[in-house]
């Protein structure tokens, strides 16, 4: 998993509450055998004027220029500013996969749907809960200043505005540890790699039948 | 201190690290892989630039999407008509090549349903921890292995670390005492167990099946029982190792040989629960009272004897239960109170990881030998669980018996068990199926599944409705 320490980036505002996972990535894209490549179909039903299909050439599709993501001033944004209950709906991990693949690293909102919130952390995305008032201020500032950027500092737990003022945020200590070190579940388990190697060496001694002839690859060569 | 259960023993032997929060890191000896739940896991490995921890612990074969007609199979990958299915199967081939993982590909003579092929090849050994991105991994518990299904994130986790984060389950013993009547099989035992404890009865437990009737089963029969542990809510089912287990292992291609085998045989003998082990829960059934079972609803617990009647929702005092029955009967197009034997069948499916082994096919062939499938049955098919089961059956002439009786003889795969390939049950059609799930739409949109044993499915094929196979002799 990608580490998250600090992120300075352009902010794009998606000004609506209850953005659900179907809004984030419609169901026809879930047949993929991949975890990547969902970025072009992020917010598909709003970004394009036609209906999206899994094997379509997205570069040829008509864009909905009214949708905020398509506006020139927000190209290259990495921080998403959102309203209440962002990510509600199904549990599909394709939603954070799509946001990540598009290039987002952090999402600021007054509240998030529970499963989506969890899924974000598993995929190196940082969801940050800020008060309704602050979120509203940020929406106003973004609208007023093209090129508006924020800095998210996870180590210090601050969102820093262009004028240098900082907004503190809360994050679970364990999740913070995982993000700072780029540890997913696998990363965490691999922190115990020495334990595993030691166990494996002992097990190989105690139960060689699971390693020697019981090994498909070895047997396949001699069979 | 009391003794250990078989589950305790295998768990303890594989415990890498106990964490303070109650989770444990468990070492995995064998990881089985198929095409549907693995692509994102391999992709995850690539993205993180990781390699499999121990490539040789993995064993792959495609099964879910594979076509089962000879014509399609002879064309290899090109024979898979659905492009999404084709990509999944090809992706498995590519991933196995890239990461150095052993695969029996779709045209290998040994290919088949992963839960049939693993034990058949000796990739499943007693005392192993075995996982696979498929809930019916519980099947492998029949050989005294601790085996259960996992999700795609966990598939990646096992590939990368050879371990799984787990919380230990509780111990349940299901004791089946006495002897089965002739014509009653392993499938009937497990359906009767699920009928008794319900589909959530085993949730949070590892079930050890024990007792005279279980010990009397062949290894194939034990696999049928453990296969459906998950349908009783338990992620893993187990059966103690005995002489039959050891005899089954010897000589399998990937099983140990020589001096290591001799040592292993000694060690494996201890894979039984201690006499003074304490189970958190014990359920007892009398084998002699079990009759051939038939499911009438949309959950495996909606099951009764072939001589029974479909429950009448009006007689059910509990409101939720009544609602469930009504909903199931509506979907199944059946009326409460009618006899199981009056259910007419349009389709017969003999196959799936529950019942597609040689013993299952022999039992079915015995019933249909010299007879004809009823004219009202539109499709009756036999899908062997693996290429080797198919070969063996052909050697014994079972294919000819089936074909002469009017059943189709197919190539190995999951087939109409879940209808991911072209083998689909039509809407509104009733199917006597030897598979494990009768959920809405499981065998095809709107299809109506009745779970039964191979002998019962074969008898239903001949008569066009359910009959008590014990009365046919
Ligand atoms: S046969 Fe059915 S239950 Fe078994 S692995 Fe295949 S799809 Fe799953």
PDB file of N, CA and C in Angstrom, chain A residues 104-169:
ATOM      1  N   UNK A 104      -6.804  10.579  -6.476  1.00  0.00           N
ATOM      2  CA  UNK A 104      -7.121  11.183  -5.180  1.00  0.00           C
ATOM      3  C   UNK A 104      -6.330  10.518  -4.066  1.00  0.00           C
ATOM      4  N   UNK A 105      -5.905  11.335  -3.080  1.00  0.00           N
ATOM      5  CA  UNK A 105      -5.199  10.788  -1.930  1.00  0.00           C
ATOM      6  C   UNK A 105      -5.955  11.054  -0.633  1.00  0.00           C
ATOM      7  N   UNK A 106      -6.750  12.137  -0.626  1.00  0.00           N
ATOM      8  CA  UNK A 106      -7.483  12.461   0.602  1.00  0.00           C
ATOM      9  C   UNK A 106      -8.876  12.970   0.251  1.00  0.00           C
ATOM     10  N   UNK A 107      -9.844  12.704   1.140  1.00  0.00           N
ATOM     11  CA  UNK A 107     -11.214  13.171   0.961  1.00  0.00           C
ATOM     12  C   UNK A 107     -11.614  13.893   2.247  1.00  0.00           C
ATOM     13  N   UNK A 108     -12.103  15.122   2.109  1.00  0.00           N
ATOM     14  CA  UNK A 108     -12.549  15.882   3.274  1.00  0.00           C
ATOM     15  C   UNK A 108     -14.065  15.985   3.228  1.00  0.00           C
ATOM     16  N   UNK A 109     -14.733  15.601   4.303  1.00  0.00           N
ATOM     17  CA  UNK A 109     -16.193  15.672   4.346  1.00  0.00           C
ATOM     18  C   UNK A 109     -16.661  15.769   5.795  1.00  0.00           C
ATOM     19  N   UNK A 110     -17.893  16.217   5.994  1.00  0.00           N
ATOM     20  CA  UNK A 110     -18.421  16.273   7.370  1.00  0.00           C
ATOM     21  C   UNK A 110     -18.703  14.876   7.923  1.00  0.00           C
ATOM     22  N   UNK A 111     -19.001  13.908   7.025  1.00  0.00           N
ATOM     23  CA  UNK A 111     -19.223  12.524   7.474  1.00  0.00           C
ATOM     24  C   UNK A 111     -19.093  11.573   6.298  1.00  0.00           C
ATOM     25  N   UNK A 112     -18.773  10.308   6.631  1.00  0.00           N
ATOM     26  CA  UNK A 112     -18.603   9.276   5.610  1.00  0.00           C
ATOM     27  C   UNK A 112     -19.468   8.070   5.958  1.00  0.00           C
ATOM     28  N   UNK A 113     -19.834   7.286   4.942  1.00  0.00           N
ATOM     29  CA  UNK A 113     -20.488   6.005   5.205  1.00  0.00           C
ATOM     30  C   UNK A 113     -19.427   5.059   5.774  1.00  0.00           C
ATOM     31  N   UNK A 114     -19.877   4.212   6.691  1.00  0.00           N
ATOM     32  CA  UNK A 114     -18.981   3.395   7.494  1.00  0.00           C
ATOM     33  C   UNK A 114     -18.069   2.459   6.694  1.00  0.00           C
ATOM     34  N   UNK A 115     -18.678   1.657   5.819  1.00  0.00           N
ATOM     35  CA  UNK A 115     -17.887   0.646   5.102  1.00  0.00           C
ATOM     36  C   UNK A 115     -16.902   1.323   4.159  1.00  0.00           C
ATOM     37  N   UNK A 116     -17.391   2.352   3.488  1.00  0.00           N
ATOM     38  CA  UNK A 116     -16.527   3.093   2.574  1.00  0.00           C
ATOM     39  C   UNK A 116     -15.333   3.676   3.334  1.00  0.00           C
ATOM     40  N   UNK A 117     -15.614   4.235   4.503  1.00  0.00           N
ATOM     41  CA  UNK A 117     -14.573   4.825   5.347  1.00  0.00           C
ATOM     42  C   UNK A 117     -13.465   3.799   5.630  1.00  0.00           C
ATOM     43  N   UNK A 118     -13.881   2.582   6.011  1.00  0.00           N
ATOM     44  CA  UNK A 118     -12.926   1.495   6.259  1.00  0.00           C
ATOM     45  C   UNK A 118     -12.161   1.105   5.014  1.00  0.00           C
ATOM     46  N   UNK A 119     -12.902   0.982   3.919  1.00  0.00           N
ATOM     47  CA  UNK A 119     -12.271   0.552   2.672  1.00  0.00           C
ATOM     48  C   UNK A 119     -11.195   1.527   2.223  1.00  0.00           C
ATOM     49  N   UNK A 120     -11.400   2.819   2.490  1.00  0.00           N
ATOM     50  CA  UNK A 120     -10.414   3.825   2.105  1.00  0.00           C
ATOM     51  C   UNK A 120      -9.059   3.518   2.725  1.00  0.00           C
ATOM     52  N   UNK A 121      -9.059   3.265   4.026  1.00  0.00           N
ATOM     53  CA  UNK A 121      -7.792   3.027   4.727  1.00  0.00           C
ATOM     54  C   UNK A 121      -7.062   1.815   4.168  1.00  0.00           C
ATOM     55  N   UNK A 122      -7.825   0.801   3.713  1.00  0.00           N
ATOM     56  CA  UNK A 122      -7.203  -0.415   3.164  1.00  0.00           C
ATOM     57  C   UNK A 122      -6.525  -0.134   1.842  1.00  0.00           C
ATOM     58  N   UNK A 123      -6.848   1.030   1.240  1.00  0.00           N
ATOM     59  CA  UNK A 123      -6.342   1.311  -0.096  1.00  0.00           C
ATOM     60  C   UNK A 123      -5.516   2.594  -0.161  1.00  0.00           C
ATOM     61  N   UNK A 124      -5.021   3.021   0.976  1.00  0.00           N
ATOM     62  CA  UNK A 124      -4.095   4.157   0.986  1.00  0.00           C
ATOM     63  C   UNK A 124      -4.734   5.519   0.794  1.00  0.00           C
ATOM     64  N   UNK A 125      -6.052   5.573   0.934  1.00  0.00           N
ATOM     65  CA  UNK A 125      -6.770   6.850   0.811  1.00  0.00           C
ATOM     66  C   UNK A 125      -7.066   7.358   2.223  1.00  0.00           C
ATOM     67  N   UNK A 126      -6.930   8.669   2.437  1.00  0.00           N
ATOM     68  CA  UNK A 126      -7.198   9.204   3.778  1.00  0.00           C
ATOM     69  C   UNK A 126      -8.515   9.978   3.803  1.00  0.00           C
ATOM     70  N   UNK A 127      -9.541   9.439   4.457  1.00  0.00           N
ATOM     71  CA  UNK A 127     -10.796  10.188   4.623  1.00  0.00           C
ATOM     72  C   UNK A 127     -10.698  11.026   5.902  1.00  0.00           C
ATOM     73  N   UNK A 128     -10.992  12.313   5.800  1.00  0.00           N
ATOM     74  CA  UNK A 128     -10.855  13.215   6.952  1.00  0.00           C
ATOM     75  C   UNK A 128     -12.210  13.836   7.276  1.00  0.00           C
ATOM     76  N   UNK A 129     -12.623  13.704   8.516  1.00  0.00           N
ATOM     77  CA  UNK A 129     -13.893  14.293   8.956  1.00  0.00           C
ATOM     78  C   UNK A 129     -13.613  15.675   9.552  1.00  0.00           C
ATOM     79  N   UNK A 130     -14.247  16.692   8.992  1.00  0.00           N
ATOM     80  CA  UNK A 130     -14.146  18.059   9.525  1.00  0.00           C
ATOM     81  C   UNK A 130     -15.557  18.565   9.799  1.00  0.00           C
ATOM     82  N   UNK A 131     -15.668  19.591  10.619  1.00  0.00           N
ATOM     83  CA  UNK A 131     -17.012  20.066  10.969  1.00  0.00           C
ATOM     84  C   UNK A 131     -17.710  20.633   9.733  1.00  0.00           C
ATOM     85  N   UNK A 132     -19.035  20.641   9.774  1.00  0.00           N
ATOM     86  CA  UNK A 132     -19.850  21.177   8.686  1.00  0.00           C
ATOM     87  C   UNK A 132     -19.445  22.610   8.353  1.00  0.00           C
ATOM     88  N   UNK A 133     -19.173  23.391   9.408  1.00  0.00           N
ATOM     89  CA  UNK A 133     -18.838  24.806   9.205  1.00  0.00           C
ATOM     90  C   UNK A 133     -17.538  24.946   8.434  1.00  0.00           C
ATOM     91  N   UNK A 134     -16.539  24.191   8.862  1.00  0.00           N
ATOM     92  CA  UNK A 134     -15.238  24.295   8.187  1.00  0.00           C
ATOM     93  C   UNK A 134     -15.348  23.818   6.740  1.00  0.00           C
ATOM     94  N   UNK A 135     -16.068  22.710   6.539  1.00  0.00           N
ATOM     95  CA  UNK A 135     -16.243  22.209   5.174  1.00  0.00           C
ATOM     96  C   UNK A 135     -16.907  23.295   4.313  1.00  0.00           C
ATOM     97  N   UNK A 136     -17.915  23.955   4.852  1.00  0.00           N
ATOM     98  CA  UNK A 136     -18.591  25.015   4.091  1.00  0.00           C
ATOM     99  C   UNK A 136     -17.630  26.165   3.770  1.00  0.00           C
ATOM    100  N   UNK A 137     -16.808  26.538   4.736  1.00  0.00           N
ATOM    101  CA  UNK A 137     -15.798  27.577   4.483  1.00  0.00           C
ATOM    102  C   UNK A 137     -14.878  27.160   3.340  1.00  0.00           C
ATOM    103  N   UNK A 138     -14.443  25.895   3.386  1.00  0.00           N
ATOM    104  CA  UNK A 138     -13.526  25.420   2.354  1.00  0.00           C
ATOM    105  C   UNK A 138     -14.185  25.450   0.973  1.00  0.00           C
ATOM    106  N   UNK A 139     -15.468  25.028   0.909  1.00  0.00           N
ATOM    107  CA  UNK A 139     -16.196  25.089  -0.371  1.00  0.00           C
ATOM    108  C   UNK A 139     -16.166  26.527  -0.913  1.00  0.00           C
ATOM    109  N   UNK A 140     -16.390  27.516  -0.032  1.00  0.00           N
ATOM    110  CA  UNK A 140     -16.424  28.924  -0.459  1.00  0.00           C
ATOM    111  C   UNK A 140     -15.039  29.374  -0.950  1.00  0.00           C
ATOM    112  N   UNK A 141     -13.996  28.952  -0.218  1.00  0.00           N
ATOM    113  CA  UNK A 141     -12.630  29.358  -0.584  1.00  0.00           C
ATOM    114  C   UNK A 141     -12.209  28.763  -1.923  1.00  0.00           C
ATOM    115  N   UNK A 142     -12.533  27.462  -2.116  1.00  0.00           N
ATOM    116  CA  UNK A 142     -12.183  26.791  -3.379  1.00  0.00           C
ATOM    117  C   UNK A 142     -12.849  27.517  -4.547  1.00  0.00           C
ATOM    118  N   UNK A 143     -14.132  27.839  -4.372  1.00  0.00           N
ATOM    119  CA  UNK A 143     -14.879  28.502  -5.458  1.00  0.00           C
ATOM    120  C   UNK A 143     -14.279  29.871  -5.773  1.00  0.00           C
ATOM    121  N   UNK A 144     -13.809  30.555  -4.746  1.00  0.00           N
ATOM    122  CA  UNK A 144     -13.311  31.923  -4.926  1.00  0.00           C
ATOM    123  C   UNK A 144     -11.925  31.977  -5.563  1.00  0.00           C
ATOM    124  N   UNK A 145     -11.087  30.990  -5.309  1.00  0.00           N
ATOM    125  CA  UNK A 145      -9.691  31.074  -5.767  1.00  0.00           C
ATOM    126  C   UNK A 145      -9.302  29.920  -6.683  1.00  0.00           C
ATOM    127  N   UNK A 146      -9.268  30.133  -7.985  1.00  0.00           N
ATOM    128  CA  UNK A 146      -8.778  29.079  -8.885  1.00  0.00           C
ATOM    129  C   UNK A 146      -7.356  28.682  -8.469  1.00  0.00           C
ATOM    130  N   UNK A 147      -7.069  27.395  -8.593  1.00  0.00           N
ATOM    131  CA  UNK A 147      -5.738  26.913  -8.203  1.00  0.00           C
ATOM    132  C   UNK A 147      -5.599  26.703  -6.699  1.00  0.00           C
ATOM    133  N   UNK A 148      -6.717  26.706  -6.000  1.00  0.00           N
ATOM    134  CA  UNK A 148      -6.713  26.561  -4.536  1.00  0.00           C
ATOM    135  C   UNK A 148      -6.142  25.201  -4.135  1.00  0.00           C
ATOM    136  N   UNK A 149      -5.136  25.235  -3.284  1.00  0.00           N
ATOM    137  CA  UNK A 149      -4.508  23.992  -2.826  1.00  0.00           C
ATOM    138  C   UNK A 149      -4.559  23.884  -1.301  1.00  0.00           C
ATOM    139  N   UNK A 150      -4.610  22.648  -0.833  1.00  0.00           N
ATOM    140  CA  UNK A 150      -4.518  22.399   0.603  1.00  0.00           C
ATOM    141  C   UNK A 150      -3.355  21.435   0.834  1.00  0.00           C
ATOM    142  N   UNK A 151      -2.817  21.475   2.032  1.00  0.00           N
ATOM    143  CA  UNK A 151      -1.799  20.501   2.420  1.00  0.00           C
ATOM    144  C   UNK A 151      -2.381  19.664   3.550  1.00  0.00           C
ATOM    145  N   UNK A 152      -2.300  18.349   3.390  1.00  0.00           N
ATOM    146  CA  UNK A 152      -2.742  17.460   4.468  1.00  0.00           C
ATOM    147  C   UNK A 152      -1.495  16.861   5.097  1.00  0.00           C
ATOM    148  N   UNK A 153      -1.291  17.132   6.370  1.00  0.00           N
ATOM    149  CA  UNK A 153      -0.140  16.595   7.079  1.00  0.00           C
ATOM    150  C   UNK A 153      -0.649  15.561   8.079  1.00  0.00           C
ATOM    151  N   UNK A 154      -0.437  14.283   7.740  1.00  0.00           N
ATOM    152  CA  UNK A 154      -0.976  13.215   8.591  1.00  0.00           C
ATOM    153  C   UNK A 154      -0.168  13.076   9.885  1.00  0.00           C
ATOM    154  N   UNK A 155       1.139  13.250   9.804  1.00  0.00           N
ATOM    155  CA  UNK A 155       1.977  13.114  10.994  1.00  0.00           C
ATOM    156  C   UNK A 155       1.496  14.056  12.107  1.00  0.00           C
ATOM    157  N   UNK A 156       1.284  15.319  11.714  1.00  0.00           N
ATOM    158  CA  UNK A 156       0.859  16.319  12.695  1.00  0.00           C
ATOM    159  C   UNK A 156      -0.659  16.399  12.833  1.00  0.00           C
ATOM    160  N   UNK A 157      -1.368  15.722  11.925  1.00  0.00           N
ATOM    161  CA  UNK A 157      -2.842  15.748  11.894  1.00  0.00           C
ATOM    162  C   UNK A 157      -3.419  17.154  11.702  1.00  0.00           C
ATOM    163  N   UNK A 158      -2.902  17.829  10.645  1.00  0.00           N
ATOM    164  CA  UNK A 158      -3.399  19.155  10.294  1.00  0.00           C
ATOM    165  C   UNK A 158      -3.726  19.235   8.809  1.00  0.00           C
ATOM    166  N   UNK A 159      -4.788  19.980   8.501  1.00  0.00           N
ATOM    167  CA  UNK A 159      -5.029  20.401   7.118  1.00  0.00           C
ATOM    168  C   UNK A 159      -4.606  21.871   7.073  1.00  0.00           C
ATOM    169  N   UNK A 160      -3.676  22.220   6.188  1.00  0.00           N
ATOM    170  CA  UNK A 160      -3.126  23.579   6.178  1.00  0.00           C
ATOM    171  C   UNK A 160      -3.640  24.351   4.972  1.00  0.00           C
ATOM    172  N   UNK A 161      -4.227  25.511   5.254  1.00  0.00           N
ATOM    173  CA  UNK A 161      -4.780  26.361   4.189  1.00  0.00           C
ATOM    174  C   UNK A 161      -3.660  27.148   3.492  1.00  0.00           C
ATOM    175  N   UNK A 162      -3.982  27.719   2.333  1.00  0.00           N
ATOM    176  CA  UNK A 162      -2.975  28.509   1.615  1.00  0.00           C
ATOM    177  C   UNK A 162      -2.434  29.671   2.470  1.00  0.00           C
ATOM    178  N   UNK A 163      -3.254  30.223   3.359  1.00  0.00           N
ATOM    179  CA  UNK A 163      -2.773  31.343   4.187  1.00  0.00           C
ATOM    180  C   UNK A 163      -1.956  30.865   5.394  1.00  0.00           C
ATOM    181  N   UNK A 164      -1.740  29.570   5.494  1.00  0.00           N
ATOM    182  CA  UNK A 164      -0.881  29.056   6.554  1.00  0.00           C
ATOM    183  C   UNK A 164      -1.613  28.627   7.822  1.00  0.00           C
ATOM    184  N   UNK A 165      -2.902  28.976   7.926  1.00  0.00           N
ATOM    185  CA  UNK A 165      -3.641  28.542   9.117  1.00  0.00           C
ATOM    186  C   UNK A 165      -3.906  27.040   9.017  1.00  0.00           C
ATOM    187  N   UNK A 166      -3.951  26.397  10.163  1.00  0.00           N
ATOM    188  CA  UNK A 166      -4.145  24.949  10.109  1.00  0.00           C
ATOM    189  C   UNK A 166      -5.386  24.494  10.864  1.00  0.00           C
ATOM    190  N   UNK A 167      -5.969  23.429  10.338  1.00  0.00           N
ATOM    191  CA  UNK A 167      -7.198  22.856  10.902  1.00  0.00           C
ATOM    192  C   UNK A 167      -6.831  21.465  11.433  1.00  0.00           C
ATOM    193  N   UNK A 168      -6.965  21.221  12.735  1.00  0.00           N
ATOM    194  CA  UNK A 168      -6.633  19.889  13.253  1.00  0.00           C
ATOM    195  C   UNK A 168      -7.697  18.846  12.881  1.00  0.00           C
ATOM    196  N   UNK A 169      -7.287  17.607  12.719  1.00  0.00           N
ATOM    197  CA  UNK A 169      -8.288  16.537  12.504  1.00  0.00           C
ATOM    198  C   UNK A 169      -7.901  15.316  13.321  1.00  0.00           C
TER     199      UNK A 169
END
